[in-house]
Short mmCIF file of C-alpha atoms in Angstrom, two decimals:
data_model
loop_
_atom_site.label_atom_id
_atom_site.label_comp_id
_atom_site.label_asym_id
_atom_site.label_seq_id
_atom_site.Cartn_x
_atom_site.Cartn_y
_atom_site.Cartn_z
CA GLY I 1 0.00 0.00 0.00
CA ALA I 2 0.89 3.67 -0.07
CA VAL I 3 3.73 4.60 2.24
CA VAL I 4 4.90 7.94 3.51
CA SER I 5 8.40 8.12 4.94
CA GLN I 6 9.64 10.80 7.31
CA HIS I 7 13.22 11.54 8.26
CA PRO I 8 14.71 11.95 10.79
CA SER I 9 12.60 10.22 13.40
CA ARG I 10 14.16 12.16 16.22
CA VAL I 11 16.23 15.31 16.52
CA ILE I 12 17.82 16.87 19.56
CA CYS I 13 19.59 20.17 19.04
CA LYS I 14 20.54 23.43 20.66
CA SER I 15 18.40 26.54 20.70
CA GLY I 16 18.95 28.72 17.63
CA THR I 17 19.63 25.81 15.30
CA SER I 18 17.61 25.31 12.12
CA VAL I 19 16.24 21.81 11.59
CA LYS I 20 15.06 20.24 8.34
CA ILE I 21 12.51 17.41 8.26
CA GLU I 22 11.87 15.42 5.08
CA CYS I 23 8.63 13.79 4.02
CA ARG I 24 8.65 11.40 1.06
CA SER I 25 5.91 9.51 -0.71
CA LEU I 26 7.54 6.19 -1.53
CA ASP I 27 5.33 4.57 -4.12
CA PHE I 28 3.13 7.35 -5.40
CA GLN I 29 3.29 10.97 -6.48
CA ALA I 30 1.79 13.54 -4.15
CA THR I 31 0.96 17.01 -5.44
CA THR I 32 -0.18 17.93 -1.95
CA MET I 33 1.32 17.05 1.41
CA PHE I 34 0.31 18.22 4.86
CA TRP I 35 2.35 19.11 7.92
CA TYR I 36 0.96 18.66 11.42
CA ARG I 37 2.29 19.35 14.89
CA GLN I 38 1.31 17.49 18.03
CA PHE I 39 2.13 18.58 21.58
CA PRO I 40 2.05 16.05 24.44
CA LYS I 41 -1.42 14.76 25.28
CA GLN I 42 -2.98 16.85 22.54
CA SER I 43 -4.39 16.11 19.13
CA LEU I 44 -2.76 16.78 15.78
CA MET I 45 -2.93 20.39 14.61
CA LEU I 46 -2.53 21.19 10.93
CA MET I 47 0.29 23.66 10.33
CA ALA I 48 0.34 23.99 6.57
CA THR I 49 -0.53 22.49 3.23
CA SER I 50 2.43 21.89 0.97
CA ASN I 51 1.77 22.22 -2.75
CA GLU I 52 4.20 20.93 -5.38
CA GLY I 53 5.62 23.76 -7.43
CA SER I 54 3.89 26.54 -5.53
CA LYS I 55 3.84 28.24 -2.16
CA ALA I 56 2.57 26.46 0.91
CA THR I 57 -0.67 27.48 2.54
CA TYR I 58 -0.30 28.11 6.25
CA GLU I 59 -2.94 27.79 8.92
CA GLN I 60 -3.81 30.81 11.02
CA GLY I 61 -1.24 31.47 13.70
CA VAL I 62 1.57 29.52 12.04
CA GLU I 63 4.56 31.70 11.16
CA LYS I 64 5.53 31.05 7.56
CA ASP I 65 8.97 32.62 8.02
CA LYS I 66 9.72 30.29 10.90
CA PHE I 67 8.37 27.09 9.37
CA LEU I 68 9.70 27.02 5.82
CA ILE I 69 8.10 24.48 3.51
CA ASN I 70 9.54 23.39 0.18
CA HIS I 71 7.72 20.94 -2.08
CA ALA I 72 10.15 20.78 -4.97
CA SER I 73 9.14 17.42 -6.39
CA LEU I 74 6.11 15.15 -6.51
CA THR I 75 7.61 12.84 -3.90
CA LEU I 76 9.35 15.17 -1.45
CA SER I 77 8.28 17.96 0.88
CA THR I 78 10.56 19.48 3.50
CA LEU I 79 9.77 21.44 6.64
CA THR I 80 12.54 23.60 8.05
CA VAL I 81 12.15 24.95 11.56
CA THR I 82 14.35 28.03 11.52
CA SER I 83 16.12 29.29 14.63
CA ALA I 84 14.36 26.72 16.75
CA HIS I 85 13.63 27.42 20.41
CA PRO I 86 12.46 25.16 23.24
CA GLU I 87 8.83 26.06 22.61
CA ASP I 88 9.17 24.54 19.13
CA SER I 89 9.80 21.14 20.69
CA SER I 90 7.02 18.92 19.45
CA PHE I 91 6.07 15.90 17.36
CA TYR I 92 5.92 16.87 13.67
CA ILE I 93 3.98 14.63 11.30
CA CYS I 94 3.46 14.78 7.56
CA SER I 95 0.83 13.18 5.37
CA ALA I 96 0.05 12.75 1.71
CA ASN I 97 -2.94 11.69 -0.28
CA SER I 98 -2.50 8.73 -2.57
CA PRO I 99 -4.02 9.02 -6.03
CA GLY I 100 -7.63 8.00 -6.24
CA GLN I 101 -8.48 4.93 -8.21
CA GLY I 102 -11.95 3.57 -8.70
CA TYR I 103 -14.40 3.94 -5.86
CA GLY I 104 -14.42 6.97 -3.67
CA ASN I 105 -11.65 9.12 -2.37
CA GLN I 106 -8.44 7.60 -1.19
CA PRO I 107 -7.26 8.23 2.37
CA GLN I 108 -4.30 10.27 3.46
CA HIS I 109 -1.31 8.32 4.67
CA PHE I 110 0.90 9.57 7.45
CA GLY I 111 4.58 9.39 8.18
CA ASP I 112 5.82 8.06 11.50
CA GLY I 113 6.60 11.54 12.75
CA THR I 114 9.68 13.45 13.86
CA ARG I 115 10.19 14.17 17.53
CA LEU I 116 12.00 17.48 17.82
CA SER I 117 13.61 18.44 21.11
CA ILE I 118 15.25 21.84 21.44
CA LEU I 119 17.54 22.26 24.41
CA ASP X 1 -12.90 22.97 14.84
CA ALA X 2 -13.51 19.28 14.41
CA LYS X 3 -16.96 18.36 13.14
CA THR X 4 -17.09 15.15 15.14
CA THR X 5 -17.62 14.24 18.78
CA GLN X 6 -16.30 11.07 20.39
CA PRO X 7 -16.18 9.76 23.94
CA PRO X 8 -12.79 10.59 25.46
CA SER X 9 -12.04 7.05 26.57
CA MET X 10 -13.26 3.46 26.44
CA ASP X 11 -12.13 0.10 27.73
CA CYS X 12 -12.66 -3.23 26.04
CA ALA X 13 -11.75 -6.76 27.07
CA GLU X 14 -9.24 -8.57 24.93
CA GLY X 15 -10.95 -10.83 22.40
CA ARG X 16 -14.23 -8.95 22.51
CA ALA X 17 -15.58 -6.60 19.89
CA ALA X 18 -14.73 -2.94 20.42
CA ASN X 19 -17.43 -0.55 19.27
CA LEU X 20 -16.35 3.09 18.99
CA PRO X 21 -19.07 5.65 18.38
CA CYS X 22 -18.79 8.98 16.59
CA ASN X 23 -21.31 11.76 16.11
CA HIS X 24 -21.08 13.95 13.02
CA SER X 25 -24.49 15.60 12.85
CA THR X 26 -23.33 18.45 10.58
CA ILE X 27 -21.72 16.24 7.96
CA SER X 28 -22.10 17.51 4.40
CA GLY X 29 -23.31 15.42 1.51
CA ASN X 30 -19.89 15.21 -0.11
CA GLU X 31 -18.00 14.32 3.08
CA TYR X 32 -16.69 10.88 3.87
CA VAL X 33 -16.26 9.45 7.35
CA TYR X 34 -12.64 8.46 7.97
CA TRP X 35 -11.22 6.56 10.91
CA TYR X 36 -7.60 6.67 11.94
CA ARG X 37 -5.77 5.49 15.02
CA GLN X 38 -2.59 6.64 16.65
CA ILE X 39 -0.47 4.38 18.74
CA HIS X 40 1.81 6.18 21.15
CA SER X 41 4.64 8.12 19.48
CA GLN X 42 3.68 7.06 15.96
CA GLY X 43 1.92 8.75 13.07
CA PRO X 44 -1.80 8.11 12.56
CA GLN X 45 -2.70 4.86 10.83
CA TYR X 46 -5.57 4.73 8.37
CA ILE X 47 -8.25 2.20 9.30
CA ILE X 48 -11.30 2.59 7.10
CA HIS X 49 -13.59 5.13 5.47
CA GLY X 50 -17.06 5.30 3.98
CA LEU X 51 -19.60 7.62 2.46
CA LYS X 52 -23.01 6.15 3.25
CA ASN X 53 -22.78 2.38 2.95
CA ASN X 54 -21.34 0.16 5.64
CA GLU X 55 -17.77 -0.88 4.93
CA THR X 56 -15.55 -3.74 6.03
CA ASN X 57 -11.87 -4.45 5.54
CA GLU X 58 -9.25 -6.61 7.16
CA MET X 59 -8.93 -4.26 10.11
CA ALA X 60 -12.45 -3.18 10.98
CA SER X 61 -16.05 -2.55 10.03
CA LEU X 62 -17.69 0.84 9.69
CA ILE X 63 -21.39 1.25 10.30
CA ILE X 64 -22.90 4.56 9.16
CA THR X 65 -26.46 5.43 10.12
CA GLU X 66 -28.93 6.06 7.35
CA ASP X 67 -29.07 9.79 8.10
CA ARG X 68 -25.24 9.81 8.19
CA LYS X 69 -25.22 11.76 11.44
CA SER X 70 -23.30 9.13 13.34
CA SER X 71 -21.14 6.08 12.80
CA THR X 72 -19.56 3.22 14.70
CA LEU X 73 -16.17 1.66 14.17
CA ILE X 74 -16.08 -2.01 15.08
CA LEU X 75 -12.90 -3.91 15.84
CA PRO X 76 -14.28 -7.47 15.82
CA HIS X 77 -11.73 -9.20 18.06
CA ALA X 78 -9.72 -6.64 19.98
CA THR X 79 -6.12 -7.41 20.89
CA LEU X 80 -3.70 -5.59 23.17
CA ARG X 81 -2.10 -4.04 20.08
CA ASP X 82 -5.36 -2.23 19.36
CA THR X 83 -4.77 0.05 22.36
CA ALA X 84 -4.54 3.51 20.77
CA VAL X 85 -6.31 6.83 20.28
CA TYR X 86 -8.98 6.49 17.59
CA TYR X 87 -9.96 9.50 15.52
CA CYS X 88 -13.16 9.90 13.55
CA ILE X 89 -12.88 12.60 10.87
CA VAL X 90 -15.24 13.86 8.20
CA SER X 91 -13.76 15.25 5.02
CA PRO X 92 -14.46 15.48 1.29
CA GLY X 93 -11.27 13.49 0.84
CA GLY X 94 -8.83 13.94 -1.99
CA ASN X 95 -6.38 16.73 -1.22
CA GLU X 96 -8.59 18.28 1.43
CA LYS X 97 -7.04 18.77 4.86
CA LEU X 98 -8.07 16.63 7.81
CA THR X 99 -9.17 18.23 11.07
CA PHE X 100 -8.45 16.04 14.07
CA GLY X 101 -10.61 16.18 17.17
CA THR X 102 -9.61 14.77 20.52
CA GLY X 103 -10.44 11.18 19.63
CA THR X 104 -11.24 8.21 21.85
CA ARG X 105 -8.50 6.58 23.87
CA LEU X 106 -9.26 2.86 23.62
CA THR X 107 -7.62 0.60 26.17
CA ILE X 108 -7.76 -3.15 25.65
CA ILE X 109 -7.83 -4.98 28.96
CA PRO X 110 -6.12 -8.39 29.17
#
């Protein structure tokens, strides 16, 4: 089935560092990918919609200059957390929609997430 | 805001059927009902989805009421590995974003 791969699975770095997270669709092309953030004991919150070949669409309250999204190909989207601070520590998850075939709409598939810890 | 409401938690005995309810009274005609689950520290896993007919796959069954205002996810023979947070989401599908509510924390009891 459709698989979405995320890398790295865990990052620990110092405050002020920029961190890049990759999201790849392994066996399908994804014109749209989504980036979510999840704080402990909370649900997933959508941060932005990544569109191949165009600018990302950010949800209200998400700083586009801090969370840079690049969707340069049909199988790769990257999220860069610039000048990360401890409050950016969270679980970041991406998803992509596999192409629809036949009946109905196909579900989104999620990566395994990236746990970011800023010291 | 999420368009679904779910009980915050449920317990189920191992080997029994787990029935997870979801209310989505404001669902639109073009919206599907999707179910995902999230095991601790992992990304959400797709389970099943449907529009108006009941659906079954190797993981679960989905029962949608005739008026489509509620649904039930059924795990026929729950195992300890089914312990997770289960999310019910309504969406037109395709490249539309998913809005997660708080879900139901299902605990399978040995």
